[in-house]
Amino acid sequence: MHLPKAELHLHIEGTLEPELAFALAERNGVALPYATTDELRAAYRFDDLQSFLDLYYALMAVLRTEGDFAELVDAYLARAAAQGVRHAEIFFDPQAHTARGVPIGTVVEGLGRALERSEETHGVSTQLIMCFLRDLSAESALGTLDAAKPYLHRISAIGLDSAEAGHPPAKFREVYEAATALGLRKVAHAGEEGPPEYIREALDVLGVERIDHGLRCMEDPELVARLAADRVPLTLCPLSNVRLRAVDRLADHPLPAMLAAGLHCTVNSDDPAYFGGYAGDNFDAVRDALALGPEQLRTLARNSFEAAFLDHDEERRARYLAEVEAHTFD
Ligand SMILES: [Zn+2]
């Protein structure tokens, strides 16, 4: 769907398509345990979280140089732009790369170089969000924030991702305080597999401005009322929810109920190479499975620009919002 939209929940490592994985593996002399792109494509049809994570981390081995990271970003932006994405706030996981010997500077400079020219090349404005792996320690996150200090001009915000259960937001209180002192904005994954309480903690202890996923707030009416009253943006990823079994079928997704409850929902792709589609594909899928009409789709697009970190450029936000209003559905 070409409706203009902002993508606010996108892991750049999750945009690695099999063809690019093979090209980079060959260039870098990395052996992949798959003979052909078809065989690898078949492995992308995993059916649980662990097989997804195994494949996801195994394939990252092909990303070695600044040029590799730049190419990954370019490939994503081309696909996103073709599906109406006008602004993208992109997550990356520095610890997944530094753990295998790639310096954080290589990662940030490679991503940053491609993002710098994204408006000119793809017509997409961008920001970069540095995420911490929540199954690693708080000390590791603090060390990563420290290592990122020379590159903060390229980074707008911090986030928290990977396996949620058993790793409550409060574990990262100190790193979020340190990031606040550095002038960074804050988001966190919460309430995907973790309980509604994690959403409260992300807001109250970490001071996040947006909740990534947040689906399980629906189990807690008091929390729903609070999120709606405070207009806290939730970055939902419907196709991801189906692939990782947060919902059984897209037709069961709570998005319509969430919109009806007045929640500030947005629709995003999470790890699009792995979960069956990019931002526009997610819009198409919810339109079809949940029978969303043009006004609901327009609300989702409007919400995405309202939730974007564009406070330094309200003129741009207004321009994007005007594009949403002017869009005609065919
Ligand atoms: Zn995510």
Short mmCIF file of C-alpha atoms and ligand atoms in Angstrom, two decimals:
data_model
loop_
_atom_site.label_atom_id
_atom_site.label_comp_id
_atom_site.label_asym_id
_atom_site.label_seq_id
_atom_site.Cartn_x
_atom_site.Cartn_y
_atom_site.Cartn_z
CA MET A 1 0.00 0.00 0.00
CA HIS A 2 1.41 3.33 -1.07
CA LEU A 3 -0.32 5.38 1.64
CA PRO A 4 2.43 7.73 2.99
CA LYS A 5 3.64 6.48 6.36
CA ALA A 6 6.47 6.54 8.88
CA GLU A 7 8.09 3.28 9.92
CA LEU A 8 8.99 3.38 13.61
CA HIS A 9 9.70 -0.27 14.43
CA LEU A 10 12.24 -1.77 12.06
CA HIS A 11 15.37 -3.74 12.91
CA ILE A 12 17.87 -3.16 10.13
CA GLU A 13 19.39 -6.61 10.72
CA GLY A 14 15.93 -8.03 10.05
CA THR A 15 15.90 -6.65 6.51
CA LEU A 16 18.61 -9.01 5.27
CA GLU A 17 17.09 -10.83 2.29
CA PRO A 18 18.59 -14.20 1.20
CA GLU A 19 20.01 -12.76 -2.04
CA LEU A 20 21.98 -10.05 -0.22
CA ALA A 21 23.05 -12.53 2.48
CA PHE A 22 24.59 -14.73 -0.22
CA ALA A 23 26.24 -11.81 -2.01
CA LEU A 24 27.82 -10.54 1.21
CA ALA A 25 28.84 -14.06 2.30
CA GLU A 26 30.68 -14.53 -0.97
CA ARG A 27 32.33 -11.12 -0.83
CA ASN A 28 33.51 -11.66 2.75
CA GLY A 29 34.43 -15.32 2.44
CA VAL A 30 31.82 -16.37 5.02
CA ALA A 31 30.49 -19.93 4.67
CA LEU A 32 26.69 -20.20 5.01
CA PRO A 33 25.12 -23.55 5.90
CA TYR A 34 22.82 -23.28 2.86
CA ALA A 35 23.66 -24.22 -0.75
CA THR A 36 21.26 -21.90 -2.58
CA THR A 37 19.11 -18.82 -1.98
CA ASP A 38 16.06 -21.10 -2.33
CA GLU A 39 17.32 -23.30 0.47
CA LEU A 40 17.94 -20.24 2.62
CA ARG A 41 14.55 -18.79 1.71
CA ALA A 42 13.02 -22.06 2.94
CA ALA A 43 14.85 -21.66 6.27
CA TYR A 44 13.14 -18.22 6.62
CA ARG A 45 9.86 -20.13 7.01
CA PHE A 46 10.67 -20.99 10.66
CA ASP A 47 7.76 -21.48 13.00
CA ASP A 48 9.00 -20.47 16.42
CA LEU A 49 10.99 -17.76 18.16
CA GLN A 50 14.10 -19.87 18.79
CA SER A 51 14.54 -21.01 15.19
CA PHE A 52 14.04 -17.40 14.09
CA LEU A 53 16.68 -16.11 16.53
CA ASP A 54 19.14 -18.89 15.57
CA LEU A 55 18.89 -18.01 11.90
CA TYR A 56 18.85 -14.26 12.56
CA TYR A 57 22.11 -14.29 14.53
CA ALA A 58 23.79 -16.84 12.23
CA LEU A 59 23.17 -14.70 9.16
CA MET A 60 24.57 -11.55 10.77
CA ALA A 61 28.00 -13.14 10.26
CA VAL A 62 27.93 -11.89 6.65
CA LEU A 63 27.92 -8.21 7.79
CA ARG A 64 31.57 -7.18 8.22
CA THR A 65 32.43 -3.83 6.67
CA GLU A 66 30.99 -0.30 6.59
CA GLY A 67 30.06 -0.98 2.97
CA ASP A 68 28.03 -4.07 3.99
CA PHE A 69 25.99 -2.08 6.50
CA ALA A 70 25.47 0.72 3.97
CA GLU A 71 24.27 -1.78 1.36
CA LEU A 72 21.84 -3.31 3.85
CA VAL A 73 20.33 0.12 4.57
CA ASP A 74 20.10 1.00 0.88
CA ALA A 75 18.27 -2.23 0.09
CA TYR A 76 15.78 -1.61 2.92
CA LEU A 77 15.17 2.03 1.97
CA ALA A 78 14.50 1.12 -1.66
CA ARG A 79 11.86 -1.42 -0.62
CA ALA A 80 10.34 0.84 2.04
CA ALA A 81 10.13 3.83 -0.31
CA ALA A 82 8.36 1.68 -2.91
CA GLN A 83 5.69 0.95 -0.25
CA GLY A 84 5.05 4.57 0.73
CA VAL A 85 7.46 4.94 3.67
CA ARG A 86 8.41 8.63 3.85
CA HIS A 87 10.24 8.59 7.19
CA ALA A 88 12.00 5.68 8.94
CA GLU A 89 13.38 5.42 12.48
CA ILE A 90 15.69 2.46 12.26
CA PHE A 91 16.82 0.14 15.07
CA PHE A 92 20.22 -1.50 15.14
CA ASP A 93 21.78 -3.91 17.66
CA PRO A 94 25.44 -2.93 18.20
CA GLN A 95 26.07 -5.78 20.67
CA ALA A 96 25.16 -8.39 18.04
CA HIS A 97 28.06 -7.07 15.96
CA THR A 98 30.67 -6.14 18.57
CA ALA A 99 30.25 -9.64 20.08
CA ARG A 100 31.60 -11.10 16.82
CA GLY A 101 34.45 -8.64 16.51
CA VAL A 102 32.95 -5.89 14.34
CA PRO A 103 33.73 -2.50 15.94
CA ILE A 104 30.76 -0.28 16.79
CA GLY A 105 32.28 2.48 14.64
CA THR A 106 32.10 0.25 11.55
CA VAL A 107 28.43 -0.43 12.23
CA VAL A 108 27.35 3.16 12.95
CA GLU A 109 29.44 4.76 10.21
CA GLY A 110 28.26 2.22 7.64
CA LEU A 111 24.61 2.70 8.56
CA GLY A 112 25.07 6.46 8.96
CA ARG A 113 26.72 6.89 5.58
CA ALA A 114 23.75 5.33 3.80
CA LEU A 115 21.22 7.20 5.95
CA GLU A 116 22.91 10.51 5.24
CA ARG A 117 22.03 10.26 1.55
CA SER A 118 18.66 8.52 1.98
CA GLU A 119 16.57 11.61 1.30
CA GLU A 120 18.38 12.29 -1.91
CA THR A 121 18.54 8.65 -3.02
CA HIS A 122 15.19 7.32 -1.78
CA GLY A 123 13.14 10.34 -0.70
CA VAL A 124 12.98 8.96 2.86
CA SER A 125 14.03 10.95 5.95
CA THR A 126 15.59 8.81 8.65
CA GLN A 127 16.82 8.51 12.21
CA LEU A 128 18.85 5.85 13.94
CA ILE A 129 17.87 4.15 17.23
CA MET A 130 20.50 2.14 19.10
CA CYS A 131 18.99 -0.89 20.84
CA PHE A 132 20.37 -2.95 23.70
CA LEU A 133 19.90 -6.71 23.83
CA ARG A 134 17.87 -7.20 27.00
CA ASP A 135 19.04 -10.78 27.56
CA LEU A 136 22.56 -9.41 28.04
CA SER A 137 23.58 -7.60 31.23
CA ALA A 138 22.97 -3.97 32.17
CA GLU A 139 26.77 -3.57 32.36
CA SER A 140 27.08 -4.64 28.74
CA ALA A 141 24.43 -2.06 27.76
CA LEU A 142 26.27 0.67 29.70
CA GLY A 143 29.55 -0.30 28.03
CA THR A 144 27.86 -0.13 24.64
CA LEU A 145 26.44 3.33 25.35
CA ASP A 146 29.92 4.43 26.36
CA ALA A 147 31.49 2.99 23.19
CA ALA A 148 28.87 4.82 21.11
CA LYS A 149 29.78 8.26 22.48
CA PRO A 150 31.96 9.28 19.49
CA TYR A 151 29.01 8.51 17.16
CA LEU A 152 26.10 10.11 19.00
CA HIS A 153 25.67 12.73 16.27
CA ARG A 154 24.26 9.87 14.18
CA ILE A 155 21.97 8.43 16.90
CA SER A 156 18.63 9.93 18.01
CA ALA A 157 17.36 7.46 20.58
CA ILE A 158 17.93 4.23 22.45
CA GLY A 159 15.73 1.13 22.57
CA LEU A 160 15.54 -2.30 24.17
CA ASP A 161 14.92 -5.50 22.22
CA SER A 162 15.40 -9.29 21.89
CA ALA A 163 14.03 -11.93 24.29
CA GLU A 164 11.66 -10.09 26.64
CA ALA A 165 10.47 -12.69 29.15
CA GLY A 166 12.47 -12.61 32.37
CA HIS A 167 14.22 -9.35 31.46
CA PRO A 168 12.08 -6.54 32.88
CA PRO A 169 12.72 -2.94 31.79
CA ALA A 170 13.87 -1.95 35.30
CA LYS A 171 17.06 -3.98 34.72
CA PHE A 172 18.16 -1.12 32.42
CA ARG A 173 17.26 1.87 34.61
CA GLU A 174 20.85 3.07 34.84
CA VAL A 175 21.56 2.98 31.11
CA TYR A 176 18.32 4.86 30.37
CA GLU A 177 19.28 7.53 32.92
CA ALA A 178 22.71 7.84 31.31
CA ALA A 179 21.12 8.13 27.84
CA THR A 180 18.78 10.85 29.10
CA ALA A 181 21.78 12.81 30.36
CA LEU A 182 23.29 12.51 26.85
CA GLY A 183 20.15 14.01 25.30
CA LEU A 184 18.95 10.78 23.66
CA ARG A 185 15.27 9.92 23.29
CA LYS A 186 13.91 6.65 24.60
CA VAL A 187 11.78 3.75 23.42
CA ALA A 188 11.61 0.08 24.49
CA HIS A 189 10.02 -3.18 23.41
CA ALA A 190 7.46 -4.12 26.07
CA GLY A 191 4.30 -6.21 26.28
CA GLU A 192 5.00 -8.47 23.31
CA GLU A 193 5.78 -11.68 25.21
CA GLY A 194 6.23 -9.87 28.53
CA PRO A 195 3.30 -8.93 30.80
CA PRO A 196 1.46 -5.55 30.91
CA GLU A 197 3.55 -4.72 33.98
CA TYR A 198 6.61 -4.40 31.72
CA ILE A 199 4.83 -1.63 29.79
CA ARG A 200 4.24 0.29 33.04
CA GLU A 201 7.87 -0.20 34.02
CA ALA A 202 9.12 1.01 30.64
CA LEU A 203 7.07 4.20 31.11
CA ASP A 204 7.62 4.78 34.82
CA VAL A 205 11.16 3.50 35.37
CA LEU A 206 12.79 4.08 31.98
CA GLY A 207 10.75 7.10 30.92
CA VAL A 208 10.19 5.88 27.36
CA GLU A 209 8.18 7.99 24.91
CA ARG A 210 6.92 5.09 22.78
CA ILE A 211 6.25 1.42 23.45
CA ASP A 212 7.38 -1.05 20.81
CA HIS A 213 4.65 -3.71 20.38
CA GLY A 214 2.68 -3.15 23.60
CA LEU A 215 0.08 -5.67 22.46
CA ARG A 216 -0.48 -7.19 25.89
CA CYS A 217 -1.70 -3.89 27.35
CA MET A 218 -5.10 -5.22 26.27
CA GLU A 219 -5.06 -7.59 29.27
CA ASP A 220 -5.12 -4.58 31.61
CA PRO A 221 -8.01 -2.09 31.15
CA GLU A 222 -6.49 0.42 33.55
CA LEU A 223 -3.27 0.47 31.52
CA VAL A 224 -5.23 0.85 28.28
CA ALA A 225 -7.00 3.87 29.74
CA ARG A 226 -3.69 5.40 30.78
CA LEU A 227 -2.00 4.77 27.39
CA ALA A 228 -4.99 6.25 25.57
CA ALA A 229 -5.23 9.31 27.84
CA ASP A 230 -1.52 10.02 27.50
CA ARG A 231 -1.48 9.26 23.75
CA VAL A 232 1.50 6.92 24.19
CA PRO A 233 2.39 5.61 20.72
CA LEU A 234 2.45 1.82 20.28
CA THR A 235 4.49 0.48 17.37
CA LEU A 236 2.59 -2.65 16.37
CA CYS A 237 3.94 -5.25 13.92
CA PRO A 238 0.99 -7.42 12.82
CA LEU A 239 2.78 -9.88 10.49
CA SER A 240 5.51 -10.38 13.07
CA ASN A 241 2.85 -11.14 15.71
CA VAL A 242 1.49 -13.95 13.54
CA ARG A 243 4.92 -15.44 12.72
CA LEU A 244 6.06 -15.37 16.35
CA ARG A 245 2.65 -16.62 17.57
CA ALA A 246 1.62 -13.60 19.63
CA VAL A 247 -1.69 -14.12 17.80
CA ASP A 248 -2.83 -17.31 16.04
CA ARG A 249 -4.19 -15.65 12.92
CA LEU A 250 -4.10 -12.09 11.66
CA ALA A 251 -7.91 -12.10 11.81
CA ASP A 252 -7.53 -12.43 15.63
CA HIS A 253 -5.24 -9.39 15.93
CA PRO A 254 -6.47 -6.85 18.53
CA LEU A 255 -5.65 -3.84 16.32
CA PRO A 256 -9.31 -2.89 15.69
CA ALA A 257 -10.08 -3.15 19.41
CA MET A 258 -6.99 -1.10 20.20
CA LEU A 259 -8.05 1.64 17.78
CA ALA A 260 -11.56 1.56 19.22
CA ALA A 261 -10.06 1.99 22.71
CA GLY A 262 -8.41 5.20 21.53
CA LEU A 263 -4.84 3.84 21.61
CA HIS A 264 -2.24 5.60 19.48
CA CYS A 265 -1.46 2.60 17.24
CA THR A 266 1.01 2.50 14.37
CA VAL A 267 1.71 -0.36 11.93
CA ASN A 268 5.29 -1.43 11.20
CA SER A 269 7.27 -4.39 9.87
CA ASP A 270 9.74 -5.37 12.67
CA ASP A 271 12.01 -7.82 10.75
CA PRO A 272 10.46 -7.73 7.28
CA ALA A 273 12.79 -10.18 5.49
CA TYR A 274 11.85 -12.82 8.06
CA PHE A 275 8.22 -12.04 8.85
CA GLY A 276 6.67 -11.91 5.41
CA GLY A 277 6.53 -8.27 4.48
CA TYR A 278 7.54 -4.63 4.62
CA ALA A 279 5.49 -1.71 5.99
CA GLY A 280 3.09 -1.49 3.05
CA ASP A 281 2.60 -5.27 3.13
CA ASN A 282 1.60 -4.99 6.81
CA PHE A 283 -0.94 -2.28 5.92
CA ASP A 284 -2.34 -4.47 3.10
CA ALA A 285 -2.53 -7.46 5.43
CA VAL A 286 -4.45 -5.69 8.20
CA ARG A 287 -6.77 -4.04 5.68
CA ASP A 288 -7.65 -7.46 4.25
CA ALA A 289 -7.71 -9.60 7.42
CA LEU A 290 -9.32 -7.04 9.72
CA ALA A 291 -11.48 -5.22 7.17
CA LEU A 292 -10.02 -1.81 8.02
CA GLY A 293 -11.54 1.00 5.98
CA PRO A 294 -9.79 4.02 4.44
CA GLU A 295 -10.35 6.20 7.50
CA GLN A 296 -8.80 3.66 9.86
CA LEU A 297 -5.83 3.22 7.53
CA ARG A 298 -5.46 6.99 7.32
CA THR A 299 -5.54 7.19 11.13
CA LEU A 300 -2.72 4.63 11.34
CA ALA A 301 -0.62 6.62 8.88
CA ARG A 302 -1.37 9.92 10.65
CA ASN A 303 -0.46 8.31 13.99
CA SER A 304 2.90 7.22 12.59
CA PHE A 305 3.94 10.76 11.68
CA GLU A 306 2.56 12.16 14.94
CA ALA A 307 4.64 9.60 16.88
CA ALA A 308 7.83 10.20 14.87
CA PHE A 309 10.77 12.00 16.48
CA LEU A 310 10.33 15.04 14.24
CA ASP A 311 10.03 17.71 16.94
CA HIS A 312 13.06 19.49 15.49
CA ASP A 313 11.32 19.75 12.13
CA GLU A 314 7.60 20.36 12.59
CA GLU A 315 7.38 21.73 9.07
CA ARG A 316 8.36 18.34 7.72
CA ARG A 317 5.84 16.57 9.96
CA ALA A 318 3.11 18.90 8.72
CA ARG A 319 4.11 18.20 5.12
CA TYR A 320 3.92 14.42 5.67
CA LEU A 321 0.56 14.73 7.45
CA ALA A 322 -0.77 16.74 4.51
CA GLU A 323 0.35 13.91 2.20
CA VAL A 324 -1.68 11.46 4.29
CA GLU A 325 -4.80 13.64 3.99
CA ALA A 326 -4.29 14.05 0.24
CA HIS A 327 -3.86 10.31 -0.41
CA THR A 328 -6.61 8.64 -2.41
CA PHE A 329 -7.31 4.94 -1.93
CA ASP A 330 -7.93 2.93 -5.08
ZN ZN B 1 11.09 -5.49 17.28
#
